Amino acid sequence: MTVWAIQPHPTPATESKTASGTLTKRHQVDVLMQTALMQQSEIHDSKGAADTYGRLLKLDPGNKVAWYNLGVIAQQDDEPDDARTAYDKALKIDPSFTSALFNEAILLKSSDSDRAIELLKKCIAADPKAGTAYLQLGQILAEKDRDDEAGEAFRHMVAIDPSLRSQVPEPFRDSVAPSPTSSQAGSTR
């Protein structure tokens, strides 16, 4: 299973206390995020991290990173329905959140390949240099016998990251041979 990494909270901590000495809501959210990230990545306590993300979401229900990380935990715990629900909530907040788009696509790859294709295309639209998204897209398209589209996805992937060429399925390898200009890759259109 390919799952993108845990996402840290992108906002810096704000003023830690009000004039009365109580923690601000923003600081509470930041502390909960850091605690959950530590539980999830360093201590490997997914249940504790999920509980902490739940507490964080009571304070900040629009926190896409917390929803995303709950999805990662559920996906790793083989709870696909919970993972999809969490990714969908993250995507309601930010429809171009590439990590959530990618992970939900991987989650749906075998059960709803058309939806997975749609999500991977959105991921690529949001981040045209997402080589692994092109790889996954190409693999799904190849499984659906959409070889022309699969070949195109693999060509984009290799143009972005030639080191991924070894992951291209054998029937497509010759068509994605690095060109003399592949060192100028990055332009995928």
Backbone as a ProteinNet text record, in pm:
[ID]
protein_1_A
[PRIMARY]
MTVWAIQPHPTPATESKTASGTLTKRHQVDVLMQTALMQQSEIHDSKGAADTYGRLLKLDPGNKVAWYNLGVIAQQDDEPDDARTAYDKALKIDPSFTSALFNEAILLKSSDSDRAIELLKKCIAADPKAGTAYLQLGQILAEKDRDDEAGEAFRHMVAIDPSLRSQVPEPFRDSVAPSPTSSQAGSTR
[TERTIARY]
84.7	0	89	58.2	129.9	43.4	97.6	25.4	120.4	73.1	158.4	174.3	275.5	317.4	218.8	240.6	167.8	194.5	92.8	107	113.9	219.2	221.8	130.5	94	8.2	90.1	45.8	127.6	130.6	47.4	45.3	136.3	203	290.3	207.5	268.1	200.3	178.6	65.4	36.6	61.2	26.3	44.9	-11	67.4	29.9	-72.5	-80.3	-174.7	-244.8	-364.8	-437	-395.5	-450.6	-417	-452.3	-554.3	-593.3	-507.7	-417.4	-328.1	-378.3	-493.9	-542.6	-487.2	-474.7	-424.3	-526.1	-477.9	-567.9	-611.5	-721.7	-772.8	-669.4	-607.1	-506.4	-390.4	-348.1	-236.7	-278.9	-401.4	-450.7	-450.1	-494.8	-496	-352.7	-260.3	-120.8	-61.1	-88.1	-36.4	-96	-226.6	-290.4	-233.7	-209.5	-152.8	-14.9	69.1	203.9	199.4	108.1	93.3	49.1	-51.2	-102.1	4.9	79.8	186.4	291.9	325.3	422.6	366.6	240.7	179.2	177.7	148.6	134.2	267.9	365.4	489	603.2	611.3	724	689.6	573	532.7	457.6	404.6	325.3	201.9	137.5	13.4	-100.7	-148.8	-250.7	-382.2	-418.4	-542.4	-532.1	-419.8	-398.9	-397.9	-331.6	-327.2	-467.6	-544.8	-681.4	-765.8	-750.2	-823.4	-782.1	-652.2	-602.9	-652.1	-649.5	-704.1	-852.9	-925.2	-1067.2	-1086.9	-1004.1	-1011.9	-978.9	-878.4	-839	-954.6	-1020.8	-1129.2	-1251.9	-1266.7	-1375.1	-1348.1	-1220.3	-1181.7	-1173.4	-1133.5	-1108.8	-1159.6	-1292.1	-1348.6	-1307.5	-1252.1	-1207.7	-1060	-999.7	-856.9	-834.7	-800.8	-785	-672.5	-568.5	-455.1	-495.8	-574.1	-620.7	-711.4	-801.8	-888.8	-804.2	-707.2	-619.9	-546.5	-486.8	-410.5	-500.3	-625.8	-721	-743.9	-748.6	-761.7	-642.1	-522.1	-400.6	-405.9	-443.5	-451.7	-553.5	-671.2	-775.5	-730	-662.9	-615.2	-510.2	-420.4	-318.3	-379.4	-488.3	-556.9	-658.7	-654.5	-743.8	-891	-922.2	-1059.4	-1092	-1115.5	-1129.9	-1247.8	-1359.2	-1473.3	-1440.8	-1376	-1336.6	-1231.7	-1139.6	-1036.1	-1100.4	-1190.4	-1254.2	-1334.4	-1405.5	-1481.6	-1388.4	-1275.8	-1181	-1120	-1079.4	-1023.9	-1128.2	-1252	-1358.1	-1377.4	-1367.6	-1381.5	-1265.8	-1145.3	-1029.1	-1048.1	-1103	-1121.7	-1237.4	-1334.5	-1439.8	-1380.4	-1282.3	-1216	-1122.1	-1048.4	-953.5	-959.6	-1039.8	-1057.1	-929.4	-825	-699.9	-589.3	-626.4	-531.4	-472.8	-355	-298.1	-278.4	-236.8	-214.1	-344.3	-452.8	-582.3	-633.9	-617.1	-657.4	-584	-453.1	-371.3	-409.4	-416.9	-444.9	-583.9	-682.1	-815.6	-815.7	-741.3	-731.1	-670.7	-566.2	-503.2	-602.9	-677.3	-778.3	-883.1	-918.7	-1025.9	-974.8	-845.6	-783.7	-847.4	-871.1	-924.8	-1077.3	-1140.3	-1285.9	-1363.3	-1304.4	-1371.8	-1266.3	-1217.4	-1104.9	-1139.4	-1265.4	-1301.6	-1289.8	-1334.2	-1320.4	-1172.6	-1093.7	-950	-883.9	-921.9	-867.2	-902.2	-1027.2	-1072.2	-991.2	-971	-895.3	-749.3	-689.1	-549.7	-535.1	-631.8	-626.4	-637.2	-720	-728.3	-597	-536.6	-407.8	-302.2	-299.2	-202.5	-231	-358.3	-393.3	-344.5	-353.3	-308.3	-156.2	-91.4	54	104.4	128.5	169.6	301.9	376.4	503	490.2	368.4	342.9	369.1	494.2	533.6	464.3	450.3	385.7	236.7	174.8	34.5	23.6	117.4	119.3	141.4	229.1	254.4	126.8	58.9	-64.6	-171.1	-182.1	-279	-248.7	-123.8	-84.5	-116	-89.3	-116.4	-264.9	-348.5	-493	-541.7	-495.6	-537.1	-491.4	-370.9	-321.4	-408.3	-449.3	-536.6	-671.9	-713.9	-842	-824.6	-704.8	-673.4	-687.7	-660.4	-658.8	-512.2	-450.1	-305.6	-250.9	-320.8	-270.9	-262.6	-368.9	-370	-267.1	-253.2	-154.4	-14.3	15.4	146.6	176.5	74.2	90.7	122.2	51.6	77.9	220.4	263.1	399.4	503.7	476.3	571.6	584.9	472.2	478.2	558.9	534	603.1	754.9	798.7	942.1	1002.7	925.8	975.3	997.7	911.3	923	1035.7	1040.5	1137.1	1187.9	1296.6	1349.7	1382.8	1407.4	1439.8	1321.1	1199.7	1081.3	1062	1145.3	1129.6	1125.3	1201.2	1203.8	1068.7	980.3	849.4	743.3	781	688.6	672.5	548.5	528.2	599.9	651.2	732.1	669.9	540.5	485.3	494.8	518.8	523.1	665	762.1	897.8	960.4	946.7	1010.9	953	824	760.8	793.8	856.9	891.3	1042.3	1115.9	1261.2	1296.1	1390.2	1428.5	1476.7	1424.7	1465.5	1588.3	1657.6	1776.3	1743	1617.3	1580.2	1518.3	1520.2	1454.8	1522.2	1646	1710.1	1643.8	1564.8	1492.3	1349.7	1326.8	1191.4	1132	1008	934.9	817.8	838	728.7	656.3	537	466	349	337.2	223.6	267.3
-116.9	0	122.9	217.1	343.8	449.2	512.4	617.6	734	852.3	968.5	993.8	1066.7	1087	1166.2	1156.9	1235.9	1382.4	1463.1	1605.4	1683.8	1761.9	1849.6	1968.8	2034.3	2151.7	2268.3	2334.9	2436.7	2573.9	2597.6	2732.1	2739.8	2852.5	2867.4	2890.2	2859.2	2882.6	3032.3	3065.9	3206.2	3234.1	3353	3392.5	3284	3242.3	3124.6	3151	3267.9	3292.5	3425.5	3430.2	3556.4	3634	3752.4	3835.2	3763.5	3678.6	3608.4	3485.3	3452	3339.5	3208.8	3208.1	3084.1	3068.7	2946.1	2920.5	2964.8	3022.5	3060.4	2933.8	2945.5	2832.6	2788.6	2884.3	2852.8	2775.8	2818.9	2749.4	2608.6	2594.5	2461.2	2368.8	2421.3	2342.8	2304	2399.7	2371.6	2264.7	2274.3	2176.1	2038.4	2034	1906.1	1847.7	1931.3	1882.7	1822.7	1894.4	1843.7	1713.8	1706.7	1585.6	1469	1492.1	1386	1339.2	1433.3	1396.4	1310.8	1346.7	1268.8	1128.4	1122.8	992.9	906.9	968.3	895.4	850.7	940.2	908.8	860	907.3	869.9	756.8	762.5	663.1	547.1	570.7	472.5	429.4	528.1	506	563.3	484.4	535.7	564	483.5	509.5	640.2	660.2	784.8	904.9	890.5	1000.1	1029.9	926.7	947.9	1020	981.9	1050.3	1197.4	1223.3	1361	1442.2	1383.4	1454	1482.8	1390	1412.3	1531.9	1543.2	1659.3	1787.5	1781.1	1897.2	1939.7	1844.1	1876.3	1934.2	1909.3	1974.7	2124.5	2160.5	2302	2365.3	2287	2337.7	2236.7	2230.2	2128.7	2146.8	2259.5	2284.2	2256.4	2177.4	2149.3	2031.4	2062.5	1959.4	1861.2	1908.3	1821.6	1716.3	1755	1658.6	1554.3	1599.7	1504.2	1410.9	1466.6	1385.1	1279.8	1322.5	1228.5	1121.8	1156.4	1053.4	952.5	1001.3	911.4	818.6	872	790.2	680.2	718.2	619.8	511.4	551.8	453.8	364.1	422.3	343.4	242.5	284.4	194.3	85.9	118.1	21.6	-62.8	-54.8	-130.8	-102.9	25.7	72.2	167	109.4	192.9	290.3	251.3	343.1	466	444.5	556.4	643.1	578.8	654	741.5	683.9	760.3	878.1	854.1	962.6	1076.6	1041.8	1145.1	1218.9	1146.1	1211.9	1302.8	1255.3	1337.8	1466.9	1459.8	1581.5	1676.6	1622.5	1707.2	1771.7	1695.9	1747.9	1846.7	1838.1	1940.3	2074.1	2067.7	2189.2	2244.4	2155.1	2194.7	2092.9	2119.7	2024.3	1992	2070.8	2043	1994.1	1939.9	1887.1	1757.4	1768.6	1658.4	1531.4	1541.9	1422.6	1344.8	1415	1349	1292.8	1366.1	1315.8	1186.1	1187.1	1070.4	951	971.8	859.9	801.5	887.2	833.7	755.9	802.4	728.7	590.6	583.3	454.2	364.1	422	347.5	287.7	361.3	319.7	245.7	233	177.2	44.8	-46.2	-177	-183.6	-99	-107.9	-11.2	101.9	201.2	272.7	200.4	252.6	380.8	395.9	520.1	640.8	626.5	735.1	758.8	650.7	665.2	744.2	715.2	789.7	937.4	965.1	1104.2	1176.7	1110.7	1171.9	1194.1	1096.6	1112.7	1225.7	1240.8	1352.2	1486.5	1493.4	1616.1	1641.1	1534.3	1545.5	1601.6	1548.9	1594.4	1737.7	1773.2	1912.1	2007.2	1964.7	2048.5	2050.9	1939.9	1931.1	1856.3	1928	1864	1787.2	1803	1731	1610.6	1564.6	1451.1	1320.6	1281.5	1162.2	1036.2	1017.9	895.7	893.5	1009.8	1014	968.8	1011.6	964	812.6	761.7	617.7	541.7	582.7	515.6	527.1	645.4	666.3	572.7	566.5	478.2	332.9	289.7	150.2	118.7	207.3	183.9	182.1	277.8	283.3	158.6	111	-11.2	-131.1	-139.5	-249.8	-244.3	-124.8	-107.7	-115.6	-157.4	-169.3	-36.6	72	204.4	241.1	161.2	165.7	300.1	368.6	498.3	598.3	602	693.4	651.6	520.4	470.6	508.7	489.2	525.2	673.3	755.3	900.2	932.9	867.9	890.6	848.4	733	687	780.1	831.1	926.4	1053.5	1104.3	1223.3	1192	1075.6	1037.2	1034.2	969.5	958	1093.8	1180	1314.8	1392.7	1369.9	1438.5	1378.7	1245.2	1176.6	1051.2	1063.1	948.6	827.4	849.1	736.1	641.6	687.2	601.8	509.8	523.4	442.8	293.9	248.1	104.9	54.2	144.7	103.6	97.8	139.2	132.8	-14.4	-61.3	-200.3	-229	-348	-387.6	-352.1	-375.6	-343.8	-195.3	-108.7	36	92.8	12.1	63	125.7	61.2	115.2	250.3	269.7	396.3	511.1	481	587.1	602.9	555.5	570	717.2	746.9	887.1	947.9	1063.3	1133.1	1217.9	1262.2	1346.6	1474.4	1518.2	1641.2	1615	1487.8	1458.7	1528.7	1573.7	1648.9	1785.5	1827.3	1953.4	1926	1809.7	1768.7	1869.1	1850.5	1943.3	1997.3	2015.8	2055.1	1928.7	1908.4	1784.7	1803.1	1916.2	1938.8	1937.5
0	0	0	-84.3	-89.3	-21.4	79.1	150.5	167.1	135.3	155.4	303.3	337.3	474.7	558.8	686.5	785.2	756.2	765.8	738.2	869	889.6	1006.5	983.8	1091.3	1081.5	1029.3	923.8	858.7	924.9	1026.5	1084	1205.3	1223.6	1339.9	1466.5	1578.9	1706.2	1724.3	1781.4	1806.6	1954.4	1996.6	2135.2	2226.7	2324.8	2402.3	2512.1	2564.2	2673.5	2655.3	2704.5	2705.2	2828.7	2845.1	2961.3	3091.6	3089.5	3212.3	3237.8	3143.6	3165	3105.7	3041.8	2982.2	2840.5	2795.7	2661.4	2557.1	2448.6	2340.6	2267.2	2198.4	2121.2	2017.1	1948.9	1846.4	1909	2026.3	2091.1	2133.4	2183.5	2219.6	2098.5	1984.9	1861.1	1822.5	1830.6	1796.5	1887.9	2017.4	2113.4	2084.5	2059.6	2027.4	1898.3	1797.9	1672.2	1696	1768.4	1793.9	1875.2	1970.7	2051.6	1964	1880.6	1793.3	1694.8	1638.6	1545.3	1614.8	1738.3	1813.1	1841.9	1883.9	1910.5	1784.3	1674.2	1548.8	1491.6	1487.1	1415.6	1503.7	1626.1	1711	1807.3	1866.5	1965.7	1899.5	1781.4	1706.3	1784.5	1844.1	1919.9	1837.1	1741.5	1650.7	1721.9	1819.6	1893.5	1972.3	2040.1	2113.8	2021.2	1905.6	1808.5	1756.9	1726	1676.5	1782.1	1907.5	2015.1	2024.1	2011.4	2019.4	1899.6	1779.1	1662.7	1684.2	1745.9	1775.5	1866.5	1969.5	2060	1985.2	1898.5	1818.8	1728.2	1666.5	1573.3	1643.1	1772.8	1847.5	1859.1	1867.3	1873.4	1735	1636.6	1501.7	1399.2	1378.1	1288	1141.5	1107.2	970.6	950.2	1034.6	1024.8	929.4	805.7	703.1	735.4	801	832.7	935.8	1034.7	1134	1067.9	981	909.9	824.6	753.7	669	752.5	862.4	945	1007	1039.4	1083.6	971	847.8	733.3	719.8	738.5	732	838	959.3	1068.1	1033.6	988.4	954.4	839.3	741.1	627.6	673.1	760	811.4	900.6	967.3	1054.1	977	844.1	756.2	786.2	799	817.8	702	582	462.7	467.7	528.3	533.5	617.7	733.2	818.1	749	677.9	606.4	498.5	424	316.9	373.3	482.5	546.3	587.2	648.3	692.6	573.5	468.8	350.7	285.5	278.5	219.6	298.3	430.8	511.9	486.4	473.6	440.9	304	209.3	73.8	64.6	154.9	158.9	200.2	287.7	335.6	228	162.2	58.3	-54.9	-158.8	-268	-346.9	-330.6	-402.6	-308	-193.6	-95.6	-152.6	-212.5	-289.6	-207.9	-84.7	-3.8	16.5	44	63.1	-68.9	-177.6	-308.7	-341.4	-321.5	-353.2	-265.5	-135.4	-46.1	-68.5	-93.4	-119.5	-251.1	-349.9	-476.6	-454.2	-373.7	-344.2	-272.2	-181.1	-106.7	-200.8	-305.8	-397.1	-520.4	-533	-653.4	-696.3	-604.8	-642.8	-636.8	-557.7	-541.8	-631.6	-666.6	-749.4	-833.9	-935.4	-1013.3	-1088.6	-1130.3	-1199.6	-1106.8	-984.1	-885.2	-854.2	-845.1	-819.7	-932.6	-1056	-1171.2	-1158.4	-1126.5	-1111.5	-1003.3	-890	-779.8	-818.2	-886.7	-928.5	-1029.7	-1118.8	-1213.5	-1141	-1037	-956.7	-883.6	-832.6	-763.9	-859	-980.4	-1081.4	-1122.9	-1133.6	-1167.8	-1059.5	-932.9	-821.9	-811.3	-849	-843.1	-966.1	-1075.8	-1200.9	-1192.1	-1085.4	-1070.3	-976.5	-954.4	-865	-940.5	-947.7	-1022.6	-977	-845.9	-797.5	-831.3	-844.6	-886.4	-1031.9	-1116.6	-1254.6	-1259.4	-1173.1	-1168.6	-1135.2	-1029.7	-989.6	-1098.2	-1158.3	-1266.2	-1382.4	-1421.4	-1531.4	-1501.7	-1379.3	-1343.4	-1350.4	-1300.4	-1304.9	-1449.2	-1528.5	-1669	-1744.6	-1716.2	-1781.2	-1744.1	-1618	-1574	-1643.7	-1683.7	-1752.8	-1905.5	-1950.6	-2093	-2167.6	-2099.1	-2161.1	-2184.3	-2272.9	-2290	-2336.9	-2426	-2473	-2358.1	-2277.2	-2161.8	-2057.3	-2036.6	-1940.1	-1984.8	-2114	-2166.3	-2148.4	-2169.9	-2151.9	-2005.1	-1913.4	-1770.4	-1734.8	-1784.2	-1755.6	-1817	-1936.4	-1998.8	-1914.5	-1866.5	-1778.8	-1653.2	-1594.9	-1472	-1493.4	-1601.2	-1626.9	-1660.7	-1726.8	-1757.2	-1627.6	-1529.8	-1400.9	-1317.2	-1314.4	-1229.3	-1300.4	-1375.9	-1450.8	-1362.7	-1234	-1145.7	-1126.1	-1160.5	-1147	-1268	-1370.4	-1491.7	-1460.9	-1364.2	-1331	-1279.7	-1239.7	-1189.5	-1299.7	-1419.3	-1532.6	-1571.6	-1587.7	-1629.6	-1762.6	-1775.5	-1891.6	-2026.5	-2048.6	-2181	-2219.7	-2122.8	-2149.7	-2144.6	-2105.5	-2083.1	-2206.2	-2320.6	-2441.1	-2480.6	-2451.2	-2490.3	-2395.3	-2282.9	-2187.6	-2173	-2271.9	-2266.3	-2250	-2162.1	-2142.9	-2274.2	-2303.8	-2425.3	-2395.2	-2499.3	-2476	-2401.1	-2404.7	-2335.7	-2200.2	-2153.1	-2024.9	-1908	-1926.7	-1819	-1800.5	-1901.5	-1891.6	-1846.2	-1788.6	-1749.1	-1651.3	-1628.9	-1543	-1620.2	-1750.4	-1836	-1876.6	-1824.2	-1846.9	-1941	-2001.2	-2089.5	-2232
[MASK]
+++++++++++++++++++++++++++++++++++++++++++++++++++++++++++++++++++++++++++++++++++++++++++++++++++++++++++++++++++++++++++++++++++++++++++++++++++++++++++++++++++++++++++++++++++++++++++++

